[in-house]
Amino acid sequence: MSSKTIQIIGSLNIDLITRTPRHPDPGETLTATSFTYGPGGKGANQAVACARLSRTKNQQKQHAPTSTSSSSNSDSNITIKMTGAVGSDFFGTYLLDSLKSNSVDITSISQTPDTKTGTAVIIVEESSGENRILITPGANGSVSPESIQPSLESLPELIILQLEIPLSTVVAIIELARAKGVDVLLNPAPAVGEVPRGVYRGLKHLIMNESEAAILSSSLPTSDEKRKMGKEGGGRMEAQKDIQDLCEIFHTLGVTNVIITLGAKGVYYSSSVNGE
């Protein structure tokens, strides 16, 4: 069976996580409970998830990559390829090693000498479980249509995108994929107020949570009733009809499959194919 490729183009971050009994007030210094760091970024997380789901646990253990430049895919007919940028620093090397250990092909990740690796500073309040996150894009901001062009000379079967790299780059990739007939899965997170309508035309898969769906649909030229959908209650949609109506907005714009995650309630799936 010939090998197929899933290419994730997106962000790579280091998560810097501090746990504290409560969030400090302005000007206040507190002693934290703990500090940890680890690999993150929506793009890198998706690549690792794809790699793990495409292999059995035994395959992951027996064929962890040892090469300094790529990863082993010998026991799977699916190659998981990550495209993005990290800095030429400790965190960049750490991220590359983490991806390699999960059998992700890292040959199209660039290390930029004059830019730091992207970071996410996460402060978790233990008493409430709430967190506050500060993201510094770093090298992720350098991911341009020109920089990823070489990685697309050999087209994958599926491209996965998020919105933690410049939106202009995401739009350019979607347009290229459409022209070449390559399916795209877009996870529009973090949600931005205005995504060009052309992004949705011919898009195969759109996966988002309730809040992201409400934010993205609110900027679209639909009826007032549909624009308000999910805005009350922090973007939560209680009625199944509301969710389906929201999916229909995106189907009308050209999306084939829409998945809205509903937290503990599961997911809602809608397809424009055969009215599924």
PDB file of C-alpha atoms in Angstrom:
ATOM      1  CA  MET A   1       0.000   0.000   0.000  1.00  0.00           C
ATOM      2  CA  SER A   2       1.421   3.375  -1.007  1.00  0.00           C
ATOM      3  CA  SER A   3       2.201   5.848   1.736  1.00  0.00           C
ATOM      4  CA  LYS A   4      -0.078   8.831   2.291  1.00  0.00           C
ATOM      5  CA  THR A   5       0.912  12.116   3.886  1.00  0.00           C
ATOM      6  CA  ILE A   6      -0.882  14.372   6.331  1.00  0.00           C
ATOM      7  CA  GLN A   7       0.849  17.745   6.504  1.00  0.00           C
ATOM      8  CA  ILE A   8       0.264  20.037   9.468  1.00  0.00           C
ATOM      9  CA  ILE A   9       1.253  23.648   8.839  1.00  0.00           C
ATOM     10  CA  GLY A  10       1.146  25.798  11.930  1.00  0.00           C
ATOM     11  CA  SER A  11       2.477  26.834  15.291  1.00  0.00           C
ATOM     12  CA  LEU A  12       5.133  25.373  17.551  1.00  0.00           C
ATOM     13  CA  ASN A  13       5.325  26.778  21.082  1.00  0.00           C
ATOM     14  CA  ILE A  14       6.876  26.006  24.417  1.00  0.00           C
ATOM     15  CA  ASP A  15       4.290  26.035  27.190  1.00  0.00           C
ATOM     16  CA  LEU A  16       5.604  27.631  30.415  1.00  0.00           C
ATOM     17  CA  ILE A  17       3.127  26.601  33.106  1.00  0.00           C
ATOM     18  CA  THR A  18       2.959  28.072  36.600  1.00  0.00           C
ATOM     19  CA  ARG A  19       0.444  26.823  39.155  1.00  0.00           C
ATOM     20  CA  THR A  20      -0.537  29.183  41.929  1.00  0.00           C
ATOM     21  CA  PRO A  21      -3.134  29.152  44.744  1.00  0.00           C
ATOM     22  CA  ARG A  22      -4.669  32.280  43.215  1.00  0.00           C
ATOM     23  CA  HIS A  23      -3.886  34.872  40.588  1.00  0.00           C
ATOM     24  CA  PRO A  24      -1.789  37.727  42.016  1.00  0.00           C
ATOM     25  CA  ASP A  25      -3.284  41.185  42.231  1.00  0.00           C
ATOM     26  CA  PRO A  26      -1.581  44.044  40.335  1.00  0.00           C
ATOM     27  CA  GLY A  27       1.795  44.745  41.926  1.00  0.00           C
ATOM     28  CA  GLU A  28       1.575  41.675  44.185  1.00  0.00           C
ATOM     29  CA  THR A  29       4.217  38.929  44.398  1.00  0.00           C
ATOM     30  CA  LEU A  30       3.109  35.396  45.285  1.00  0.00           C
ATOM     31  CA  THR A  31       4.974  32.142  45.797  1.00  0.00           C
ATOM     32  CA  ALA A  32       3.794  29.655  43.169  1.00  0.00           C
ATOM     33  CA  THR A  33       3.034  26.004  43.839  1.00  0.00           C
ATOM     34  CA  SER A  34       4.950  24.623  40.842  1.00  0.00           C
ATOM     35  CA  PHE A  35       6.478  25.387  37.443  1.00  0.00           C
ATOM     36  CA  THR A  36       6.788  23.084  34.441  1.00  0.00           C
ATOM     37  CA  TYR A  37       7.443  23.461  30.740  1.00  0.00           C
ATOM     38  CA  GLY A  38       6.590  21.297  27.789  1.00  0.00           C
ATOM     39  CA  PRO A  39       5.928  21.152  24.056  1.00  0.00           C
ATOM     40  CA  GLY A  40       2.882  22.994  22.754  1.00  0.00           C
ATOM     41  CA  GLY A  41       1.414  25.053  19.972  1.00  0.00           C
ATOM     42  CA  LYS A  42      -1.777  24.032  18.199  1.00  0.00           C
ATOM     43  CA  GLY A  43       0.107  22.872  15.122  1.00  0.00           C
ATOM     44  CA  ALA A  44       2.600  20.722  17.013  1.00  0.00           C
ATOM     45  CA  ASN A  45      -0.172  19.265  19.177  1.00  0.00           C
ATOM     46  CA  GLN A  46      -2.133  18.266  16.078  1.00  0.00           C
ATOM     47  CA  ALA A  47       0.936  16.661  14.514  1.00  0.00           C
ATOM     48  CA  VAL A  48       1.607  14.552  17.610  1.00  0.00           C
ATOM     49  CA  ALA A  49      -2.058  13.543  17.823  1.00  0.00           C
ATOM     50  CA  CYS A  50      -2.080  12.475  14.164  1.00  0.00           C
ATOM     51  CA  ALA A  51       1.153  10.505  14.591  1.00  0.00           C
ATOM     52  CA  ARG A  52      -0.120   8.653  17.647  1.00  0.00           C
ATOM     53  CA  LEU A  53      -3.479   7.868  16.073  1.00  0.00           C
ATOM     54  CA  SER A  54      -1.814   6.512  12.918  1.00  0.00           C
ATOM     55  CA  ARG A  55       0.314   3.956  14.820  1.00  0.00           C
ATOM     56  CA  THR A  56      -0.192   1.290  17.442  1.00  0.00           C
ATOM     57  CA  LYS A  57       1.496   1.777  20.804  1.00  0.00           C
ATOM     58  CA  ASN A  58       3.986  -0.971  19.955  1.00  0.00           C
ATOM     59  CA  GLN A  59       4.903   0.774  16.704  1.00  0.00           C
ATOM     60  CA  GLN A  60       5.479   4.018  18.579  1.00  0.00           C
ATOM     61  CA  LYS A  61       7.797   2.316  21.082  1.00  0.00           C
ATOM     62  CA  GLN A  62       9.745   0.142  18.648  1.00  0.00           C
ATOM     63  CA  HIS A  63      10.341   2.730  15.963  1.00  0.00           C
ATOM     64  CA  ALA A  64      10.979   6.001  17.753  1.00  0.00           C
ATOM     65  CA  PRO A  65      13.210   7.969  15.341  1.00  0.00           C
ATOM     66  CA  THR A  66      16.941   8.125  15.890  1.00  0.00           C
ATOM     67  CA  SER A  67      17.854  10.289  12.906  1.00  0.00           C
ATOM     68  CA  THR A  68      18.826  13.889  13.585  1.00  0.00           C
ATOM     69  CA  SER A  69      16.876  15.144  10.615  1.00  0.00           C
ATOM     70  CA  SER A  70      13.665  13.173  10.233  1.00  0.00           C
ATOM     71  CA  SER A  71      11.435  10.595  11.816  1.00  0.00           C
ATOM     72  CA  SER A  72      10.619   6.954  11.263  1.00  0.00           C
ATOM     73  CA  ASN A  73       7.377   6.057   9.520  1.00  0.00           C
ATOM     74  CA  SER A  74       8.364   2.543   8.511  1.00  0.00           C
ATOM     75  CA  ASP A  75       5.508   0.767  10.293  1.00  0.00           C
ATOM     76  CA  SER A  76       2.736   3.008   9.065  1.00  0.00           C
ATOM     77  CA  ASN A  77       1.464   3.824   5.603  1.00  0.00           C
ATOM     78  CA  ILE A  78       0.800   7.386   6.795  1.00  0.00           C
ATOM     79  CA  THR A  79       3.528  10.017   7.031  1.00  0.00           C
ATOM     80  CA  ILE A  80       2.847  12.860   9.440  1.00  0.00           C
ATOM     81  CA  LYS A  81       4.729  15.967   8.363  1.00  0.00           C
ATOM     82  CA  MET A  82       5.002  19.156  10.429  1.00  0.00           C
ATOM     83  CA  THR A  83       5.764  22.466   8.737  1.00  0.00           C
ATOM     84  CA  GLY A  84       6.537  25.612  10.707  1.00  0.00           C
ATOM     85  CA  ALA A  85       9.345  27.518  12.386  1.00  0.00           C
ATOM     86  CA  VAL A  86      11.220  27.541  15.683  1.00  0.00           C
ATOM     87  CA  GLY A  87      14.136  29.596  16.929  1.00  0.00           C
ATOM     88  CA  SER A  88      17.758  28.484  17.037  1.00  0.00           C
ATOM     89  CA  ASP A  89      17.567  28.192  20.806  1.00  0.00           C
ATOM     90  CA  PHE A  90      17.141  25.570  23.510  1.00  0.00           C
ATOM     91  CA  PHE A  91      13.366  25.573  23.209  1.00  0.00           C
ATOM     92  CA  GLY A  92      13.534  25.099  19.435  1.00  0.00           C
ATOM     93  CA  THR A  93      15.781  22.050  19.766  1.00  0.00           C
ATOM     94  CA  TYR A  94      13.565  20.713  22.549  1.00  0.00           C
ATOM     95  CA  LEU A  95      10.469  20.966  20.333  1.00  0.00           C
ATOM     96  CA  LEU A  96      12.175  19.244  17.411  1.00  0.00           C
ATOM     97  CA  ASP A  97      13.315  16.387  19.633  1.00  0.00           C
ATOM     98  CA  SER A  98       9.814  16.024  21.048  1.00  0.00           C
ATOM     99  CA  LEU A  99       8.266  15.777  17.594  1.00  0.00           C
ATOM    100  CA  LYS A 100      10.881  13.272  16.426  1.00  0.00           C
ATOM    101  CA  SER A 101      10.199  11.101  19.460  1.00  0.00           C
ATOM    102  CA  ASN A 102       6.573  10.932  18.299  1.00  0.00           C
ATOM    103  CA  SER A 103       7.493   9.862  14.749  1.00  0.00           C
ATOM    104  CA  VAL A 104       6.699  13.223  13.161  1.00  0.00           C
ATOM    105  CA  ASP A 105       8.640  14.223  10.046  1.00  0.00           C
ATOM    106  CA  ILE A 106      10.369  17.504  10.937  1.00  0.00           C
ATOM    107  CA  THR A 107      12.332  18.075   7.726  1.00  0.00           C
ATOM    108  CA  SER A 108      10.193  21.087   6.763  1.00  0.00           C
ATOM    109  CA  ILE A 109      10.481  22.896  10.100  1.00  0.00           C
ATOM    110  CA  SER A 110      12.916  25.788   9.826  1.00  0.00           C
ATOM    111  CA  GLN A 111      15.099  27.118  12.636  1.00  0.00           C
ATOM    112  CA  THR A 112      15.320  30.883  12.367  1.00  0.00           C
ATOM    113  CA  PRO A 113      18.607  32.271  13.733  1.00  0.00           C
ATOM    114  CA  ASP A 114      17.368  35.744  14.676  1.00  0.00           C
ATOM    115  CA  THR A 115      14.009  34.857  16.239  1.00  0.00           C
ATOM    116  CA  LYS A 116      13.073  33.106  19.469  1.00  0.00           C
ATOM    117  CA  THR A 117      10.847  30.044  19.611  1.00  0.00           C
ATOM    118  CA  GLY A 118       7.202  30.861  20.269  1.00  0.00           C
ATOM    119  CA  THR A 119       6.091  30.641  23.894  1.00  0.00           C
ATOM    120  CA  ALA A 120       2.866  30.406  25.846  1.00  0.00           C
ATOM    121  CA  VAL A 121       3.042  31.596  29.453  1.00  0.00           C
ATOM    122  CA  ILE A 122       0.205  29.880  31.321  1.00  0.00           C
ATOM    123  CA  ILE A 123      -0.786  30.783  34.889  1.00  0.00           C
ATOM    124  CA  VAL A 124      -3.189  28.277  36.423  1.00  0.00           C
ATOM    125  CA  GLU A 125      -5.184  29.278  39.493  1.00  0.00           C
ATOM    126  CA  GLU A 126      -5.578  26.091  41.528  1.00  0.00           C
ATOM    127  CA  SER A 127      -8.543  27.290  43.592  1.00  0.00           C
ATOM    128  CA  SER A 128     -10.740  27.803  40.528  1.00  0.00           C
ATOM    129  CA  GLY A 129      -8.957  25.927  37.737  1.00  0.00           C
ATOM    130  CA  GLU A 130      -9.033  29.082  35.615  1.00  0.00           C
ATOM    131  CA  ASN A 131      -5.966  30.006  33.611  1.00  0.00           C
ATOM    132  CA  ARG A 132      -4.490  33.097  32.013  1.00  0.00           C
ATOM    133  CA  ILE A 133      -2.387  32.708  28.905  1.00  0.00           C
ATOM    134  CA  LEU A 134       0.077  35.052  27.215  1.00  0.00           C
ATOM    135  CA  ILE A 135       1.352  33.980  23.802  1.00  0.00           C
ATOM    136  CA  THR A 136       4.494  35.344  22.174  1.00  0.00           C
ATOM    137  CA  PRO A 137       4.433  34.161  18.519  1.00  0.00           C
ATOM    138  CA  GLY A 138       8.206  34.354  18.038  1.00  0.00           C
ATOM    139  CA  ALA A 139       9.275  32.276  15.039  1.00  0.00           C
ATOM    140  CA  ASN A 140       5.641  31.386  14.265  1.00  0.00           C
ATOM    141  CA  GLY A 141       5.227  34.905  12.947  1.00  0.00           C
ATOM    142  CA  SER A 142       7.838  34.231  10.274  1.00  0.00           C
ATOM    143  CA  VAL A 143       5.831  31.449   8.615  1.00  0.00           C
ATOM    144  CA  SER A 144       5.002  32.972   5.233  1.00  0.00           C
ATOM    145  CA  PRO A 145       3.613  31.577   1.972  1.00  0.00           C
ATOM    146  CA  GLU A 146       7.119  31.783   0.514  1.00  0.00           C
ATOM    147  CA  SER A 147       8.723  29.916   3.423  1.00  0.00           C
ATOM    148  CA  ILE A 148       6.360  26.944   3.220  1.00  0.00           C
ATOM    149  CA  GLN A 149       6.308  26.689  -0.592  1.00  0.00           C
ATOM    150  CA  PRO A 150       9.210  24.163  -0.782  1.00  0.00           C
ATOM    151  CA  SER A 151       7.425  21.811   1.627  1.00  0.00           C
ATOM    152  CA  LEU A 152       4.439  21.642  -0.745  1.00  0.00           C
ATOM    153  CA  GLU A 153       6.355  20.618  -3.838  1.00  0.00           C
ATOM    154  CA  SER A 154       5.227  17.079  -3.067  1.00  0.00           C
ATOM    155  CA  LEU A 155       1.533  17.447  -2.290  1.00  0.00           C
ATOM    156  CA  PRO A 156       0.023  15.667   0.723  1.00  0.00           C
ATOM    157  CA  GLU A 157      -3.376  13.985   0.833  1.00  0.00           C
ATOM    158  CA  LEU A 158      -4.534  16.305   3.619  1.00  0.00           C
ATOM    159  CA  ILE A 159      -3.377  19.669   4.999  1.00  0.00           C
ATOM    160  CA  ILE A 160      -4.265  20.662   8.572  1.00  0.00           C
ATOM    161  CA  LEU A 161      -4.251  24.344   9.558  1.00  0.00           C
ATOM    162  CA  GLN A 162      -4.973  26.544  12.586  1.00  0.00           C
ATOM    163  CA  LEU A 163      -4.785  30.298  13.169  1.00  0.00           C
ATOM    164  CA  GLU A 164      -1.614  30.616  15.268  1.00  0.00           C
ATOM    165  CA  ILE A 165       0.453  31.585  12.225  1.00  0.00           C
ATOM    166  CA  PRO A 166      -0.253  34.726  10.154  1.00  0.00           C
ATOM    167  CA  LEU A 167      -3.761  34.681   8.681  1.00  0.00           C
ATOM    168  CA  SER A 168      -2.405  35.757   5.300  1.00  0.00           C
ATOM    169  CA  THR A 169      -0.317  32.585   5.218  1.00  0.00           C
ATOM    170  CA  VAL A 170      -3.297  30.412   6.111  1.00  0.00           C
ATOM    171  CA  VAL A 171      -5.360  32.005   3.348  1.00  0.00           C
ATOM    172  CA  ALA A 172      -2.573  31.506   0.785  1.00  0.00           C
ATOM    173  CA  ILE A 173      -2.197  27.824   1.714  1.00  0.00           C
ATOM    174  CA  ILE A 174      -5.943  27.222   1.415  1.00  0.00           C
ATOM    175  CA  GLU A 175      -6.003  28.884  -2.004  1.00  0.00           C
ATOM    176  CA  LEU A 176      -3.054  26.776  -3.172  1.00  0.00           C
ATOM    177  CA  ALA A 177      -4.626  23.574  -1.856  1.00  0.00           C
ATOM    178  CA  ARG A 178      -7.897  24.402  -3.590  1.00  0.00           C
ATOM    179  CA  ALA A 179      -6.104  24.939  -6.887  1.00  0.00           C
ATOM    180  CA  LYS A 180      -4.223  21.649  -6.518  1.00  0.00           C
ATOM    181  CA  GLY A 181      -7.209  19.624  -5.343  1.00  0.00           C
ATOM    182  CA  VAL A 182      -5.838  18.892  -1.862  1.00  0.00           C
ATOM    183  CA  ASP A 183      -8.278  18.494   1.024  1.00  0.00           C
ATOM    184  CA  VAL A 184      -7.867  20.944   3.933  1.00  0.00           C
ATOM    185  CA  LEU A 185      -8.925  20.641   7.573  1.00  0.00           C
ATOM    186  CA  LEU A 186      -9.131  24.028   9.279  1.00  0.00           C
ATOM    187  CA  ASN A 187      -9.315  24.439  13.044  1.00  0.00           C
ATOM    188  CA  PRO A 188      -9.954  28.216  13.299  1.00  0.00           C
ATOM    189  CA  ALA A 189      -8.378  28.684  16.704  1.00  0.00           C
ATOM    190  CA  PRO A 190      -7.782  31.071  18.211  1.00  0.00           C
ATOM    191  CA  ALA A 191     -10.859  32.530  16.548  1.00  0.00           C
ATOM    192  CA  VAL A 192     -10.447  35.923  14.931  1.00  0.00           C
ATOM    193  CA  GLY A 193     -13.303  38.256  14.164  1.00  0.00           C
ATOM    194  CA  GLU A 194     -12.913  38.390  10.399  1.00  0.00           C
ATOM    195  CA  VAL A 195     -11.881  35.399   8.317  1.00  0.00           C
ATOM    196  CA  PRO A 196     -12.179  36.084   4.564  1.00  0.00           C
ATOM    197  CA  ARG A 197     -15.267  34.383   3.145  1.00  0.00           C
ATOM    198  CA  GLY A 198     -13.163  32.854   0.395  1.00  0.00           C
ATOM    199  CA  VAL A 199     -11.465  30.639   2.982  1.00  0.00           C
ATOM    200  CA  TYR A 200     -14.625  28.554   3.290  1.00  0.00           C
ATOM    201  CA  ARG A 201     -15.133  27.949  -0.432  1.00  0.00           C
ATOM    202  CA  GLY A 202     -14.300  24.325  -1.170  1.00  0.00           C
ATOM    203  CA  LEU A 203     -13.049  23.702   2.396  1.00  0.00           C
ATOM    204  CA  LYS A 204     -13.371  20.000   3.195  1.00  0.00           C
ATOM    205  CA  HIS A 205     -13.370  20.026   7.002  1.00  0.00           C
ATOM    206  CA  LEU A 206     -14.061  22.794   9.547  1.00  0.00           C
ATOM    207  CA  ILE A 207     -13.627  21.868  13.234  1.00  0.00           C
ATOM    208  CA  MET A 208     -14.288  24.378  16.031  1.00  0.00           C
ATOM    209  CA  ASN A 209     -15.830  24.743  19.460  1.00  0.00           C
ATOM    210  CA  GLU A 210     -19.059  26.597  20.272  1.00  0.00           C
ATOM    211  CA  SER A 211     -17.410  29.912  21.080  1.00  0.00           C
ATOM    212  CA  GLU A 212     -15.274  29.850  17.930  1.00  0.00           C
ATOM    213  CA  ALA A 213     -18.338  29.028  15.819  1.00  0.00           C
ATOM    214  CA  ALA A 214     -20.249  31.958  17.326  1.00  0.00           C
ATOM    215  CA  ILE A 215     -17.349  34.392  16.817  1.00  0.00           C
ATOM    216  CA  LEU A 216     -16.740  33.376  13.209  1.00  0.00           C
ATOM    217  CA  SER A 217     -20.414  33.355  12.214  1.00  0.00           C
ATOM    218  CA  SER A 218     -21.072  36.760  13.809  1.00  0.00           C
ATOM    219  CA  SER A 219     -19.003  38.486  11.127  1.00  0.00           C
ATOM    220  CA  LEU A 220     -20.735  36.743   8.230  1.00  0.00           C
ATOM    221  CA  PRO A 221     -23.506  38.374   6.163  1.00  0.00           C
ATOM    222  CA  THR A 222     -26.387  36.223   7.430  1.00  0.00           C
ATOM    223  CA  SER A 223     -29.737  37.035   8.942  1.00  0.00           C
ATOM    224  CA  ASP A 224     -29.780  38.929  12.245  1.00  0.00           C
ATOM    225  CA  GLU A 225     -31.264  35.904  13.980  1.00  0.00           C
ATOM    226  CA  LYS A 226     -28.415  33.646  12.900  1.00  0.00           C
ATOM    227  CA  ARG A 227     -25.826  36.275  13.700  1.00  0.00           C
ATOM    228  CA  LYS A 228     -26.964  36.288  17.306  1.00  0.00           C
ATOM    229  CA  MET A 229     -26.773  32.535  17.608  1.00  0.00           C
ATOM    230  CA  GLY A 230     -24.657  31.493  20.546  1.00  0.00           C
ATOM    231  CA  LYS A 231     -23.798  35.012  21.645  1.00  0.00           C
ATOM    232  CA  GLU A 232     -25.870  34.792  24.787  1.00  0.00           C
ATOM    233  CA  GLY A 233     -24.284  32.650  27.464  1.00  0.00           C
ATOM    234  CA  GLY A 234     -20.711  33.047  26.235  1.00  0.00           C
ATOM    235  CA  GLY A 235     -21.210  31.394  22.868  1.00  0.00           C
ATOM    236  CA  ARG A 236     -23.116  28.352  24.149  1.00  0.00           C
ATOM    237  CA  MET A 237     -25.839  26.933  21.919  1.00  0.00           C
ATOM    238  CA  GLU A 238     -28.441  24.907  23.756  1.00  0.00           C
ATOM    239  CA  ALA A 239     -30.796  23.815  20.986  1.00  0.00           C
ATOM    240  CA  GLN A 240     -29.753  21.312  18.343  1.00  0.00           C
ATOM    241  CA  LYS A 241     -31.625  23.394  15.749  1.00  0.00           C
ATOM    242  CA  ASP A 242     -29.423  26.394  16.595  1.00  0.00           C
ATOM    243  CA  ILE A 243     -26.298  24.327  16.004  1.00  0.00           C
ATOM    244  CA  GLN A 244     -27.579  22.898  12.722  1.00  0.00           C
ATOM    245  CA  ASP A 245     -28.572  26.379  11.524  1.00  0.00           C
ATOM    246  CA  LEU A 246     -25.060  27.530  12.336  1.00  0.00           C
ATOM    247  CA  CYS A 247     -23.591  24.629  10.370  1.00  0.00           C
ATOM    248  CA  GLU A 248     -25.796  25.552   7.424  1.00  0.00           C
ATOM    249  CA  ILE A 249     -24.179  28.999   7.335  1.00  0.00           C
ATOM    250  CA  PHE A 250     -20.802  27.386   6.705  1.00  0.00           C
ATOM    251  CA  HIS A 251     -22.220  24.833   4.249  1.00  0.00           C
ATOM    252  CA  THR A 252     -23.693  27.722   2.252  1.00  0.00           C
ATOM    253  CA  LEU A 253     -20.239  29.287   2.087  1.00  0.00           C
ATOM    254  CA  GLY A 254     -18.759  26.059   0.679  1.00  0.00           C
ATOM    255  CA  VAL A 255     -17.659  23.882   3.628  1.00  0.00           C
ATOM    256  CA  THR A 256     -18.345  20.171   3.174  1.00  0.00           C
ATOM    257  CA  ASN A 257     -18.008  18.844   6.736  1.00  0.00           C
ATOM    258  CA  VAL A 258     -18.583  20.922   9.884  1.00  0.00           C
ATOM    259  CA  ILE A 259     -17.778  19.607  13.356  1.00  0.00           C
ATOM    260  CA  ILE A 260     -18.597  21.661  16.456  1.00  0.00           C
ATOM    261  CA  THR A 261     -17.211  20.380  19.738  1.00  0.00           C
ATOM    262  CA  LEU A 262     -19.595  20.734  22.669  1.00  0.00           C
ATOM    263  CA  GLY A 263     -17.424  19.966  25.675  1.00  0.00           C
ATOM    264  CA  ALA A 264     -18.979  17.343  27.939  1.00  0.00           C
ATOM    265  CA  LYS A 265     -21.929  17.039  25.526  1.00  0.00           C
ATOM    266  CA  GLY A 266     -19.729  15.580  22.789  1.00  0.00           C
ATOM    267  CA  VAL A 267     -19.623  16.867  19.207  1.00  0.00           C
ATOM    268  CA  TYR A 268     -22.078  17.879  16.501  1.00  0.00           C
ATOM    269  CA  TYR A 269     -21.330  16.721  12.947  1.00  0.00           C
ATOM    270  CA  SER A 270     -22.940  18.068   9.822  1.00  0.00           C
ATOM    271  CA  SER A 271     -22.136  17.323   6.178  1.00  0.00           C
ATOM    272  CA  SER A 272     -23.401  18.856   2.970  1.00  0.00           C
ATOM    273  CA  VAL A 273     -23.000  15.458   1.293  1.00  0.00           C
ATOM    274  CA  ASN A 274     -26.329  13.593   1.156  1.00  0.00           C
ATOM    275  CA  GLY A 275     -27.684  15.817   3.933  1.00  0.00           C
ATOM    276  CA  GLU A 276     -25.805  13.941   6.669  1.00  0.00           C
TER     277      GLU A 276
END
